[in-house]
Amino acid sequence: DGGITQSPKYLFRKEGQNVTLSCEQNLNHDAMYWYRQDPGQGLRLIYYSQIVNDFQKGDIAEGYSVSREKKESFPLTVTSAQKNPTAFYLCASSGTSGPNTGELFFGEGSRLTVL
Amino acid sequence: AQSVTQLGSHVSVSEGALVLLRCNYSSSVPPYLFWYVQYPNQGLQLLLKYTSAATLVKGINGFEAEFKKSETSFHLTKPSAHMSDAAEYFCAGRGSYIPTFGRGTSLIVHP
């Protein structure tokens, strides 16, 4: 079945460590997104990519990095520079043409906890 | 730039009562508008979407929303709440490549 797979679902990190969250999609979507979700704050955009080998910063990119070497993959690295990384992270993708244009398809999320 | 505002961070209803979750958007260009639902520790899933084909949009699980340009609103309704409707609901808009989300409304359903 087509969809988005995020891994791991739960992740614990010690302070000062970098961690990478995986996001893979087999929907043949051009655009991919990373959101951070904190209680009461909705979804905040970290990074997005509209095409392979290109990506842009969202509203809260500081302390995060991404790559888009393949259309299917958009991993997010939470670096030690991110001062408050404990959160729920959501990856999404969308098509840029056709009847589903604009609709986001989400993964199940990854919950990161800093110890 | 487009923005989306959800009125009320929490809405509480009794089982069987009408559900009304409010969403207003700001944009000079007719947008794509969406409602998503999120259950605890899960991703978001699409309830319904407006793409200018019809102002009254029907979605899954008995939900519907009406696009009102004069009020710049896209409120979500369901005639009769069910316990399984308890979740977080997000209104979202998309006037360009960047989706914009409201802060979410938590729907609480009492027996």
Tab-separated table of C-alpha atoms in Angstrom:
chain	number	residue	atom	x	y	z
A	1	ASP	CA	0.000	0.000	0.000
A	2	GLY	CA	1.159	3.550	-0.690
A	3	GLY	CA	1.967	5.772	2.202
A	4	ILE	CA	4.553	7.462	4.385
A	5	THR	CA	6.716	5.606	6.840
A	6	GLN	CA	8.435	7.332	9.731
A	7	SER	CA	10.963	5.690	11.985
A	8	PRO	CA	11.612	5.267	14.768
A	9	LYS	CA	8.258	5.865	16.456
A	10	TYR	CA	9.919	6.563	19.803
A	11	LEU	CA	13.439	7.852	20.310
A	12	PHE	CA	15.400	8.896	23.350
A	13	ARG	CA	18.417	11.143	23.131
A	14	LYS	CA	20.982	12.366	25.566
A	15	GLU	CA	21.776	16.035	25.564
A	16	GLY	CA	24.492	16.917	23.062
A	17	GLN	CA	23.693	14.086	20.662
A	18	ASN	CA	22.472	14.425	17.106
A	19	VAL	CA	19.628	12.158	16.023
A	20	THR	CA	18.150	11.465	12.605
A	21	LEU	CA	14.481	10.751	11.972
A	22	SER	CA	13.655	8.804	8.862
A	23	CYS	CA	10.813	9.568	6.453
A	24	GLU	CA	10.126	7.502	3.352
A	25	GLN	CA	7.195	7.778	0.937
A	26	ASN	CA	6.092	5.635	-1.987
A	27	LEU	CA	3.358	7.963	-3.221
A	28	ASN	CA	5.540	9.482	-5.940
A	29	HIS	CA	5.007	12.913	-4.392
A	30	ASP	CA	7.324	15.755	-5.275
A	31	ALA	CA	6.866	17.770	-2.080
A	32	MET	CA	7.788	16.671	1.440
A	33	TYR	CA	7.554	18.443	4.775
A	34	TRP	CA	8.663	18.165	8.380
A	35	TYR	CA	6.505	19.535	11.190
A	36	ARG	CA	7.045	19.775	14.895
A	37	GLN	CA	4.065	19.407	17.213
A	38	ASP	CA	3.986	20.609	20.811
A	39	PRO	CA	0.900	20.585	23.048
A	40	GLY	CA	-1.325	23.584	22.348
A	41	GLN	CA	0.860	24.926	19.535
A	42	GLY	CA	-0.454	23.084	16.534
A	43	LEU	CA	1.948	22.150	13.751
A	44	ARG	CA	5.013	24.244	13.052
A	45	LEU	CA	6.919	23.855	9.805
A	46	ILE	CA	10.600	22.976	10.154
A	47	TYR	CA	11.716	22.331	6.565
A	48	TYR	CA	10.109	21.548	3.259
A	49	SER	CA	11.257	20.315	-0.112
A	50	GLN	CA	9.460	20.682	-3.405
A	51	ILE	CA	11.956	18.768	-5.519
A	52	VAL	CA	14.950	16.490	-5.171
A	53	ASN	CA	18.189	18.209	-4.119
A	54	ASP	CA	16.362	21.334	-3.009
A	55	PHE	CA	14.808	22.331	0.306
A	56	GLN	CA	13.815	25.461	2.194
A	57	LYS	CA	13.655	26.506	5.810
A	58	GLY	CA	10.308	26.724	7.478
A	59	ASP	CA	9.335	28.756	10.520
A	60	ILE	CA	11.507	26.939	13.073
A	61	ALA	CA	14.524	25.549	11.176
A	62	GLU	CA	17.179	26.502	13.726
A	63	GLY	CA	18.848	23.438	15.186
A	64	TYR	CA	17.582	21.114	12.447
A	65	SER	CA	18.971	19.924	9.120
A	66	VAL	CA	17.552	17.898	6.217
A	67	SER	CA	18.583	16.359	2.926
A	68	ARG	CA	16.631	15.351	-0.171
A	69	GLU	CA	18.901	13.116	-2.212
A	70	LYS	CA	16.065	10.890	-3.391
A	71	LYS	CA	12.451	11.667	-4.188
A	72	GLU	CA	11.267	9.039	-1.716
A	73	SER	CA	13.320	10.113	1.264
A	74	PHE	CA	13.487	13.247	3.430
A	75	PRO	CA	15.405	12.564	6.675
A	76	LEU	CA	15.475	15.115	9.475
A	77	THR	CA	18.469	15.527	11.779
A	78	VAL	CA	17.891	17.101	15.156
A	79	THR	CA	21.241	18.580	16.108
A	80	SER	CA	22.677	19.408	19.489
A	81	ALA	CA	22.044	23.064	18.649
A	82	GLN	CA	18.300	22.529	19.080
A	83	LYS	CA	17.751	23.654	22.649
A	84	ASN	CA	14.380	22.076	23.268
A	85	PRO	CA	14.066	19.062	20.982
A	86	THR	CA	11.542	17.022	22.978
A	87	ALA	CA	8.463	16.946	20.737
A	88	PHE	CA	6.360	14.924	18.323
A	89	TYR	CA	7.687	15.136	14.750
A	90	LEU	CA	5.503	14.617	11.723
A	91	CYS	CA	6.564	14.064	8.145
A	92	ALA	CA	4.179	14.701	5.268
A	93	SER	CA	4.147	14.674	1.502
A	94	SER	CA	1.927	16.081	-1.211
A	95	GLY	CA	1.544	16.035	-4.950
A	96	THR	CA	1.977	19.212	-6.937
A	97	SER	CA	-0.471	18.362	-9.715
A	98	GLY	CA	-3.664	16.364	-10.275
A	99	PRO	CA	-6.855	16.009	-8.168
A	100	ASN	CA	-5.057	15.641	-4.842
A	101	THR	CA	-2.975	18.773	-5.192
A	102	GLY	CA	-2.561	20.455	-1.848
A	103	GLU	CA	-3.599	17.473	0.246
A	104	LEU	CA	-0.995	16.375	2.754
A	105	PHE	CA	-0.380	12.735	3.551
A	106	PHE	CA	1.140	12.207	6.977
A	107	GLY	CA	3.289	9.574	8.574
A	108	GLU	CA	2.513	8.172	12.034
A	109	GLY	CA	5.003	10.485	13.696
A	110	SER	CA	8.161	10.128	15.751
A	111	ARG	CA	8.262	11.091	19.406
A	112	LEU	CA	11.650	12.343	20.518
A	113	THR	CA	12.494	12.661	24.188
A	114	VAL	CA	15.694	14.201	25.466
A	115	LEU	CA	16.921	12.691	28.707
B	1	ALA	CA	0.141	35.404	3.137
B	2	GLN	CA	-2.629	33.042	3.994
B	3	SER	CA	-3.441	32.256	7.598
B	4	VAL	CA	-5.935	29.988	9.245
B	5	THR	CA	-7.571	30.613	12.620
B	6	GLN	CA	-9.412	28.047	14.672
B	7	LEU	CA	-11.711	29.457	17.320
B	8	GLY	CA	-11.587	27.534	20.554
B	9	SER	CA	-8.798	25.220	21.633
B	10	HIS	CA	-11.321	22.843	23.224
B	11	VAL	CA	-14.909	22.015	22.370
B	12	SER	CA	-16.977	19.791	24.635
B	13	VAL	CA	-20.217	18.124	23.533
B	14	SER	CA	-22.464	15.340	24.720
B	15	GLU	CA	-22.768	12.164	22.728
B	16	GLY	CA	-25.506	12.653	20.142
B	17	ALA	CA	-25.202	16.455	20.119
B	18	LEU	CA	-24.223	18.662	17.205
B	19	VAL	CA	-20.519	19.186	16.639
B	20	LEU	CA	-19.367	22.592	15.381
B	21	LEU	CA	-15.668	23.392	15.016
B	22	ARG	CA	-14.857	26.843	13.682
B	23	CYS	CA	-12.235	27.847	11.138
B	24	ASN	CA	-11.639	31.174	9.450
B	25	TYR	CA	-9.103	31.890	6.768
B	26	SER	CA	-7.554	35.024	5.375
B	27	SER	CA	-6.597	35.151	1.767
B	28	SER	CA	-7.199	37.267	-1.297
B	29	VAL	CA	-7.115	34.183	-3.518
B	30	PRO	CA	-9.612	31.293	-3.261
B	31	PRO	CA	-7.590	28.654	-1.492
B	32	TYR	CA	-7.564	24.980	-0.966
B	33	LEU	CA	-8.981	24.312	2.512
B	34	PHE	CA	-8.795	21.120	4.533
B	35	TRP	CA	-9.870	19.560	7.792
B	36	TYR	CA	-7.670	16.887	9.321
B	37	VAL	CA	-8.199	14.683	12.383
B	38	GLN	CA	-5.505	13.400	14.712
B	39	TYR	CA	-5.908	10.632	17.279
B	40	PRO	CA	-3.401	10.417	20.153
B	41	ASN	CA	0.152	9.585	19.121
B	42	GLN	CA	-0.792	9.271	15.474
B	43	GLY	CA	-0.348	11.297	12.334
B	44	LEU	CA	-3.055	13.436	10.776
B	45	GLN	CA	-5.585	12.028	8.357
B	46	LEU	CA	-7.760	13.931	5.941
B	47	LEU	CA	-11.426	14.422	6.844
B	48	LEU	CA	-12.428	16.554	3.885
B	49	LYS	CA	-11.185	19.219	1.495
B	50	TYR	CA	-12.546	22.206	-0.404
B	51	THR	CA	-11.217	22.793	-3.892
B	52	SER	CA	-13.890	25.178	-5.271
B	53	ALA	CA	-15.987	22.436	-6.912
B	54	ALA	CA	-18.772	22.742	-4.315
B	55	THR	CA	-19.243	24.952	-1.265
B	56	LEU	CA	-20.666	22.138	0.883
B	57	VAL	CA	-18.100	19.411	1.271
B	58	LYS	CA	-18.848	16.003	2.725
B	59	GLY	CA	-16.105	14.020	4.363
B	60	ILE	CA	-15.542	10.785	6.178
B	61	ASN	CA	-17.230	9.715	9.432
B	62	GLY	CA	-20.302	11.902	8.818
B	63	PHE	CA	-18.459	15.224	8.913
B	64	GLU	CA	-19.110	18.062	6.504
B	65	ALA	CA	-17.941	21.641	6.067
B	66	GLU	CA	-19.319	24.641	4.252
B	67	PHE	CA	-17.133	27.176	2.472
B	68	LYS	CA	-18.531	30.690	2.972
B	69	LYS	CA	-16.546	33.270	1.076
B	70	SER	CA	-18.517	36.203	2.492
B	71	GLU	CA	-17.550	35.115	5.998
B	72	THR	CA	-14.122	33.674	5.070
B	73	SER	CA	-15.137	30.598	7.029
B	74	PHE	CA	-14.887	26.845	6.650
B	75	HIS	CA	-16.567	25.456	9.761
B	76	LEU	CA	-16.712	21.706	10.385
B	77	THR	CA	-19.965	20.110	11.525
B	78	LYS	CA	-21.414	16.737	12.385
B	79	PRO	CA	-25.100	16.324	13.301
B	80	SER	CA	-24.568	13.773	16.059
B	81	ALA	CA	-21.347	13.287	17.997
B	82	HIS	CA	-20.031	9.834	18.750
B	83	MET	CA	-17.555	8.883	21.444
B	84	SER	CA	-15.121	7.829	18.735
B	85	ASP	CA	-15.058	11.428	17.404
B	86	ALA	CA	-12.976	12.540	20.385
B	87	ALA	CA	-9.714	13.731	18.822
B	88	GLU	CA	-7.741	16.798	17.767
B	89	TYR	CA	-9.007	18.559	14.653
B	90	PHE	CA	-6.934	20.829	12.441
B	91	CYS	CA	-8.070	23.251	9.802
B	92	ALA	CA	-5.506	23.938	7.096
B	93	GLY	CA	-5.226	26.142	4.074
B	94	ARG	CA	-3.018	26.192	1.045
B	95	GLY	CA	-2.798	29.196	-1.251
B	96	SER	CA	0.700	28.342	-2.418
B	97	TYR	CA	3.070	25.446	-1.918
B	98	ILE	CA	3.216	25.988	1.824
B	99	PRO	CA	0.342	24.547	3.863
B	100	THR	CA	-0.801	26.608	6.839
B	101	PHE	CA	-2.384	24.982	9.864
B	102	GLY	CA	-4.582	26.320	12.610
B	103	ARG	CA	-3.597	25.592	16.203
B	104	GLY	CA	-6.073	22.752	16.477
B	105	THR	CA	-9.276	22.138	18.423
B	106	SER	CA	-9.591	19.284	20.836
B	107	LEU	CA	-13.052	17.711	20.656
B	108	ILE	CA	-14.234	16.168	23.918
B	109	VAL	CA	-17.301	13.946	23.805
B	110	HIS	CA	-19.162	13.198	27.031
B	111	PRO	CA	-21.351	10.111	27.401
